[in-house]
Coordinates of C-alpha atoms and ligand atoms in Angstrom, one line a residue:
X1 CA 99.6 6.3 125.2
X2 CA 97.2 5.5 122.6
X3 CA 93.2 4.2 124.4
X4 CA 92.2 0.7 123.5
X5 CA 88.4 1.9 123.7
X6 CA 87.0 2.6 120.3
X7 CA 87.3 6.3 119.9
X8 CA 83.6 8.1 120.9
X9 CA 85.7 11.5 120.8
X10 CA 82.3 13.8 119.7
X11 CA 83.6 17.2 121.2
X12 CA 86.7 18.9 121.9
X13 CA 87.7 22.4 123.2
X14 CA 91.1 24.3 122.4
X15 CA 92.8 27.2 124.6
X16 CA 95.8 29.1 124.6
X17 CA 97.9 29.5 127.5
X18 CA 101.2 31.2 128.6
X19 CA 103.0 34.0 126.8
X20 CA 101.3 34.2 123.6
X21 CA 103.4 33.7 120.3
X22 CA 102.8 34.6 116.4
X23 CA 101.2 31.3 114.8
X24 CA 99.3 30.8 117.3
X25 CA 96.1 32.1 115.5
X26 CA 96.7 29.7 112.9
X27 CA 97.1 26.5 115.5
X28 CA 93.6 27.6 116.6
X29 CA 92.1 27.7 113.1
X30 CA 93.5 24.3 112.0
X31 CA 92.3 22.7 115.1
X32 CA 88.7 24.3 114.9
X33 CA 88.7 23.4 111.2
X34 CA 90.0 20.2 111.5
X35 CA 88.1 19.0 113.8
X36 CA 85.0 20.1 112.3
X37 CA 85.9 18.2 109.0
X38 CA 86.0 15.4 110.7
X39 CA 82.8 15.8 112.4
X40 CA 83.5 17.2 115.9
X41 CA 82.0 20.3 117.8
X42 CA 84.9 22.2 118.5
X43 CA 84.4 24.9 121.7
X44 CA 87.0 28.0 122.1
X45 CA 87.9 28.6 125.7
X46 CA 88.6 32.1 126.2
X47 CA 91.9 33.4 128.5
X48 CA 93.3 30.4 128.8
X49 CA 92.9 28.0 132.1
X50 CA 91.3 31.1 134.2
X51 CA 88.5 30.5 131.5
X52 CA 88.2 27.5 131.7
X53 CA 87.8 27.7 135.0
X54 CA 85.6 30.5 134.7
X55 CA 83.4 28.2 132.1
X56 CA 84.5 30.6 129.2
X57 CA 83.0 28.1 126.6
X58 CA 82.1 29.2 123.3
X59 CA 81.8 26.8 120.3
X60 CA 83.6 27.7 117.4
X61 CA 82.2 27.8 113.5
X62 CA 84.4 27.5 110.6
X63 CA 84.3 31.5 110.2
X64 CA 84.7 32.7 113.3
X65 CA 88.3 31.4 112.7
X66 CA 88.3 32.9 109.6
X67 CA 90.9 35.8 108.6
X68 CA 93.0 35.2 111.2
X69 CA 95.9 32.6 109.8
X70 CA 97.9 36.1 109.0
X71 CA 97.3 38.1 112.5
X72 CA 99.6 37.7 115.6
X73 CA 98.6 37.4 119.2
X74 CA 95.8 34.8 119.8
X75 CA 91.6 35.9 119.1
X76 CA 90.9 33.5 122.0
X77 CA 93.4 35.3 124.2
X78 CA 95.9 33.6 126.4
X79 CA 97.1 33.9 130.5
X80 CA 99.3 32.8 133.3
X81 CA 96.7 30.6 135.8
X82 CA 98.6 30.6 138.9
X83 CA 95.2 28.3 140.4
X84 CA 96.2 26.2 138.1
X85 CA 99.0 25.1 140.3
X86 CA 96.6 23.6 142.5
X87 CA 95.4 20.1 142.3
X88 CA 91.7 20.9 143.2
X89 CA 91.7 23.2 140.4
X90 CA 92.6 20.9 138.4
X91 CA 90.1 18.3 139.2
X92 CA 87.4 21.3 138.8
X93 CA 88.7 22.2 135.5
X94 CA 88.0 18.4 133.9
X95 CA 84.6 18.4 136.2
X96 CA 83.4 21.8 134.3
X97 CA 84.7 20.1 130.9
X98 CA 82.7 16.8 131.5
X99 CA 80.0 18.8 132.5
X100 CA 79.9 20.4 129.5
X101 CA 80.3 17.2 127.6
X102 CA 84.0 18.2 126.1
X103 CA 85.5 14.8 125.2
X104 CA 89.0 16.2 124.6
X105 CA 91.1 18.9 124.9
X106 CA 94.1 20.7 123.2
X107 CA 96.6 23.1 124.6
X108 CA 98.6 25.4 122.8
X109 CA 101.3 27.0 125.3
X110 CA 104.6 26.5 126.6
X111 CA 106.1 24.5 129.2
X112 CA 104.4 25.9 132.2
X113 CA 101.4 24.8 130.7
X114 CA 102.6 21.9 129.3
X115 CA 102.9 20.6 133.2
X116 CA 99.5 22.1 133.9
X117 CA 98.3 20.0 131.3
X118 CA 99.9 17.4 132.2
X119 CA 98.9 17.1 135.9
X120 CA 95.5 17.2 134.5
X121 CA 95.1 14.4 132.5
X122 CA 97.1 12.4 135.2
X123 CA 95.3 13.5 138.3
X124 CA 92.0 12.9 136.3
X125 CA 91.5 9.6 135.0
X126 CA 93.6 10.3 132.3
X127 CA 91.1 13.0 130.8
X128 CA 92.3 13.2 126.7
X129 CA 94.7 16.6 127.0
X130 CA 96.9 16.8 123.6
X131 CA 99.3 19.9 123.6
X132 CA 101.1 21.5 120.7
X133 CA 104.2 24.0 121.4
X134 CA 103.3 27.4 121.3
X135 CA 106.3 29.7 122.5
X136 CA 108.3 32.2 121.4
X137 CA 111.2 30.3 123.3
X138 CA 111.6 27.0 121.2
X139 CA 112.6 25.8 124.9
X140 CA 110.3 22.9 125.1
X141 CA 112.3 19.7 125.4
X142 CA 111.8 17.1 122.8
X143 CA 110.8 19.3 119.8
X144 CA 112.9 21.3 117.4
X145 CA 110.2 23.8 117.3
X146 CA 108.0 26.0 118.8
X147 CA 105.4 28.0 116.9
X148 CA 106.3 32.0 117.1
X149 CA 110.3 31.2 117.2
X150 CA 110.4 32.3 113.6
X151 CA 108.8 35.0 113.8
X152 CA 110.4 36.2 116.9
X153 CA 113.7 35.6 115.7
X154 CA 113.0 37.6 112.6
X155 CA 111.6 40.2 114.2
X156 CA 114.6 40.8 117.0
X157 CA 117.1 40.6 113.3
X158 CA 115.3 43.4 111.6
X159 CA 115.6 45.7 114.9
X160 CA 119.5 44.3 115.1
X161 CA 119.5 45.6 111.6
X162 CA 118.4 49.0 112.0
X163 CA 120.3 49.6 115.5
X164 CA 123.3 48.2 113.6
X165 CA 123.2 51.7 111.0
X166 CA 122.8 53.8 114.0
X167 CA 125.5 51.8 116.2
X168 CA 128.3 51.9 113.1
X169 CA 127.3 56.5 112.5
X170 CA 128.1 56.8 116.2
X171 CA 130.8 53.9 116.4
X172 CA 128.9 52.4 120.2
X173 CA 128.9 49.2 121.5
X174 CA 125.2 48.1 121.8
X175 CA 123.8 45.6 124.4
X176 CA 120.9 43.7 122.5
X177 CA 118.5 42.2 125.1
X178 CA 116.5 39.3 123.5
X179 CA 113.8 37.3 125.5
X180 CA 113.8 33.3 125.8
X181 CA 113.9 33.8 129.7
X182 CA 116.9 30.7 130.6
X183 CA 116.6 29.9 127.3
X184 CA 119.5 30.4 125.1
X185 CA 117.3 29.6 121.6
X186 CA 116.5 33.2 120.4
X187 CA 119.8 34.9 121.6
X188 CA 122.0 32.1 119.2
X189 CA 119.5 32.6 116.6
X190 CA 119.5 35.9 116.6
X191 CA 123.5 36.6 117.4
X192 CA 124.1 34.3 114.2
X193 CA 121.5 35.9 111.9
X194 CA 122.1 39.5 113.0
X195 CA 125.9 39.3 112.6
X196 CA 126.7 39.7 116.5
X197 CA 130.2 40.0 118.0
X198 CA 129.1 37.5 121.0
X199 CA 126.2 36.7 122.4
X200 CA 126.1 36.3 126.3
X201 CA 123.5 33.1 127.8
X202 CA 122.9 32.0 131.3
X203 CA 124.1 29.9 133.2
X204 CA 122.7 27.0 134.4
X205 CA 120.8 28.7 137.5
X206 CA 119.2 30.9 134.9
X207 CA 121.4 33.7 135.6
X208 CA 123.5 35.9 133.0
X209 CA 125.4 38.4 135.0
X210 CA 128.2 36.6 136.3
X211 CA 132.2 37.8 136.6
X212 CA 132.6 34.8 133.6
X213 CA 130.1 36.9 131.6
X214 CA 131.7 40.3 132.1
X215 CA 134.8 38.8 131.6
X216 CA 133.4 37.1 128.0
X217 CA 131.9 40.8 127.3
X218 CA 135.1 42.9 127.8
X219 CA 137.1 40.2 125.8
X220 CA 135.0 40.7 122.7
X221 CA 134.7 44.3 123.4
X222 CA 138.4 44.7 123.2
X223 CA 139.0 42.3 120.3
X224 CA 137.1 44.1 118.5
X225 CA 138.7 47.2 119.3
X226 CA 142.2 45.4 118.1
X227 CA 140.7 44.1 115.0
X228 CA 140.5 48.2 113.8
X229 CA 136.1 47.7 114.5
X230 CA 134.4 50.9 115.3
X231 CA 131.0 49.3 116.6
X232 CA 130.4 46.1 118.1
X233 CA 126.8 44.4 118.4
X234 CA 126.3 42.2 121.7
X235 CA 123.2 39.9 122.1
X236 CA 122.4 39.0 125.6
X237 CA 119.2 36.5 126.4
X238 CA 117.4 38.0 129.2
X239 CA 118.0 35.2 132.1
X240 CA 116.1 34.8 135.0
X241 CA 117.0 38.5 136.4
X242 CA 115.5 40.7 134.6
X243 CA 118.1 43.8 135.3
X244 CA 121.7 41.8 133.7
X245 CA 122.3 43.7 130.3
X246 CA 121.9 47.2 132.3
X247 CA 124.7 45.4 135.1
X248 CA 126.5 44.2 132.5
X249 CA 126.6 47.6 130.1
X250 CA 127.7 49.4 133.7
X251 CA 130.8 47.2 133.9
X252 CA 131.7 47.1 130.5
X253 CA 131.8 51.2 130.6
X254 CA 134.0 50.6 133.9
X255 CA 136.6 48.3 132.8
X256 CA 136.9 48.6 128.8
X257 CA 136.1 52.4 129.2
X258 CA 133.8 52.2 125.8
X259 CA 130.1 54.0 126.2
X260 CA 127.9 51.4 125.9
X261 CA 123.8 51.6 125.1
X262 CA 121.0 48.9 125.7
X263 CA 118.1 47.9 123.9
X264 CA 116.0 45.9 125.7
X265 CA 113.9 44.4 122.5
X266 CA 111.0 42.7 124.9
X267 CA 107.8 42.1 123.9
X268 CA 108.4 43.6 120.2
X269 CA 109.3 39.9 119.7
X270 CA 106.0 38.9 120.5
X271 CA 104.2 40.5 118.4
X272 CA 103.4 41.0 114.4
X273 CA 102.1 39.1 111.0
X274 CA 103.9 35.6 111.9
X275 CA 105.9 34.1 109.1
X276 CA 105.4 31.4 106.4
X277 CA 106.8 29.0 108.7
X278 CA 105.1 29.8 111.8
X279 CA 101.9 29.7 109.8
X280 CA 103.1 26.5 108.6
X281 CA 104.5 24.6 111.9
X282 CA 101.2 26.1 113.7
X283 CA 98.6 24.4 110.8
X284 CA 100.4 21.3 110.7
X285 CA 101.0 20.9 114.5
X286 CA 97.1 22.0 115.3
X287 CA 95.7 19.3 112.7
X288 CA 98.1 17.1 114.0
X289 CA 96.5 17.5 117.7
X290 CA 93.3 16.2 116.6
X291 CA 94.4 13.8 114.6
X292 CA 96.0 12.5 118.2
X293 CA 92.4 12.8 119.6
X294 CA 90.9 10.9 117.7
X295 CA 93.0 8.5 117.4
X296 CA 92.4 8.1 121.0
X297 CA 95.9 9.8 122.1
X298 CA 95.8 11.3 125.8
X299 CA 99.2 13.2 127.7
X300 CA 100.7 13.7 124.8
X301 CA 102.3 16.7 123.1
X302 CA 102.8 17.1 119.3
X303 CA 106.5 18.4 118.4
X304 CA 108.8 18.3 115.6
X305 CA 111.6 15.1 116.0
X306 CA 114.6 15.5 113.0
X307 CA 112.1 17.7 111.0
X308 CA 109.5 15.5 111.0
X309 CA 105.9 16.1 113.2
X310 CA 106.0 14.1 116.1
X311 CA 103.8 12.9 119.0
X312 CA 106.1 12.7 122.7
X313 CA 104.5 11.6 126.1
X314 CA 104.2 14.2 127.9
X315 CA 105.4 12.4 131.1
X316 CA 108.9 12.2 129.0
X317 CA 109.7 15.8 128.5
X318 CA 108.3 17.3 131.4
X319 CA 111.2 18.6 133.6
X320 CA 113.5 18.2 131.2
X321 CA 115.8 21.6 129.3
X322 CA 117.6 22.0 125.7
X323 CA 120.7 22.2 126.0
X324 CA 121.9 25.5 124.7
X325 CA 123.4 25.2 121.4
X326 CA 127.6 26.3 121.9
X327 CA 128.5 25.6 118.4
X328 CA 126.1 27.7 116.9
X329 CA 127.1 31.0 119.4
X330 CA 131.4 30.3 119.3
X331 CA 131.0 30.1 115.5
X332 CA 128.9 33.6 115.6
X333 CA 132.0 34.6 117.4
X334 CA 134.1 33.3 114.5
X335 CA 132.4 34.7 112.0
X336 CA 132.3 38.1 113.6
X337 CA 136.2 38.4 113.1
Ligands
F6P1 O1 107.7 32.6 127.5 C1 107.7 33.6 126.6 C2 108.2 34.9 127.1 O2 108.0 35.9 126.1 C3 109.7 34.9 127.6 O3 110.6 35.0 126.6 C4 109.7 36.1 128.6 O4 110.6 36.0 129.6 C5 108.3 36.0 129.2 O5 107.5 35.3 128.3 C6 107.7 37.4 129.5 O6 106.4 37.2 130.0 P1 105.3 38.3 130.3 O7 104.6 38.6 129.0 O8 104.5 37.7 131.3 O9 106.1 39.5 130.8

């Protein structure tokens, strides 16, 4: 929703919140350079929404974002604010921005604090909050893309890689854990990319280990085992529980009678140099979040519609899932043949 008052938009403060992701270092440069090429006062908040809270205000100069486009992890660190949950917070958060004068702000994070975000703005007057997807997950709804997915994606490959030499010497099934949380994203990618004989989702409670999914396992196992393959490299997306691929690599061993290993990959994925196109996405979608500012935009979060950059209500995604994409894991299946 765009303001109809002419835009007096002097100062604006950007924080990261939620699991960090690789690009995220580059949203917080173009926002801080952005803005300040188009005349604002840009202020860092440290740790998230606990500093902001806190009052962890620092304003930012064009080189204290320098160097960093290349680096993973975030320099103005990130966190989970369970407070934040709380309405009073809330309303104390934009109090502490409009005491210090902060006319807008931007937040790079996931869905959990998208809603934060969101609740915000809504609760307060409709206080300017633009947010710009910064997940390793790609499991905000109404973007194709999150910044880190790449990197993540690329990262979980090369380990698939490497345990793929040691799997084929000792001919072992592997369980692959990948992170996404409910989010099937990462595991398709990476069962696609990596050349995986299945790649095991939740369902829609969140949950992976189910009789279907032992069921799905053992079936692949075995076909495998028919089609003369020594090896056999499983991907499984983490779910809600975080103990499944050890329950599942327990019932494999009983009923297929193979010796299966785990690699849980974890917060590997999190990690590292992000790629071109995290760099990219992350530049792009930061600039884009001032532009929205200035441009009077409030509730809003920047995505990426049919490959395009894209500004969505916030109100319209919120609440929503992706769906996760079937095609994309029955054809890894095919292609595993
Ligand atoms: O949301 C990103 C994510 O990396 C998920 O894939 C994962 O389930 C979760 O964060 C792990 O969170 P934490 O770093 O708090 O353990």
């Amino acid at each position: 929703m765009k303001s109809t008052k002419p835009n007096s938009m002097k100062n604006i403060a950007v924080l990261c919140s939620g699991g960090d992701a690789p690009g995220m270092n580059a949203a917080v440069r173009a926002v801080v350079r952005y803005g300040i090429y188009h005349g604002l006062k840009v202020y860092g908040i440290s740790r998230g929404y606990t500093g902001l809270l806190e009052g962890a205000l620092e304003e930012m100069s064009l080189r204290s974002v320098a160097n960093i486009i290349q680096r993973g992890g975030t320099i103005i660190k990130t966190n989970r604010c369970k407070a934040f949950f709380q309405k009073r917070t809330r309303a104390e958060a934009v109090h502490l921005l409009r005491r210090k004068h902060i006319d807008g702000l931007v937040v790079i994070g996931g869905d959990g604090s998208y809603a934060g975000a969101h609740l915000m703005a809504a609760e307060n007057e409709n206080f300017p909050v633009v947010c710009v997807p910064g997940t390793i997950d790609n499991d905000i709804y109404g973007s194709e893309y999150t910044i880190g997915f790449d990197t993540a994606v690329n990262t979980a490959v090369d380990a698939i890689d490497k345990i793929r030499d040691t799997a084929t010497s000792h001919d072992r099934v592997f369980l692959v854990e990948v992170m996404g949380r409910t989010s099937a994203e990462i595991a398709a990618r990476v069962g696609l990319s990596g050349g995986a004989e299945s790649i095991l989702i939740p369902d829609a409670s969140g949950v992976v280990y189910s009789e279907k999914t032992v069921r799905k396992l053992v079936r692949s196992v075995l076909r495998s085992a028919r089609q003369g393959k020594l090896s056999s490299i499983i991907v499984v997306c983490e779910g809600e529980k975080k103990d499944a691929t050890y329950r599942l690599a327990k019932a494999l061993k009983l009923k297929a009678k193979v010796e299966p290993r785990v690699a849980i990959l974890g917060h590997v994925q999190r990690g590292g140099v992000p790629t071109a196109m995290d760099r990219t996405m992350a530049s792009l979608m930061g600039a884009e979040a001032v532009q929205a500012l200035l441009e009077g935009e409030r509730d809003v979060a920047i995505g990426v519609t049919q490959g395009s950059i894209s500004r969505i209500l916030l109100k319209s995604i919120l609440g929503k899932q992706k769906k996760p994409d079937l095609k994309m894991i029955r054809l890894t299946e095919i292609l595993a043949s």
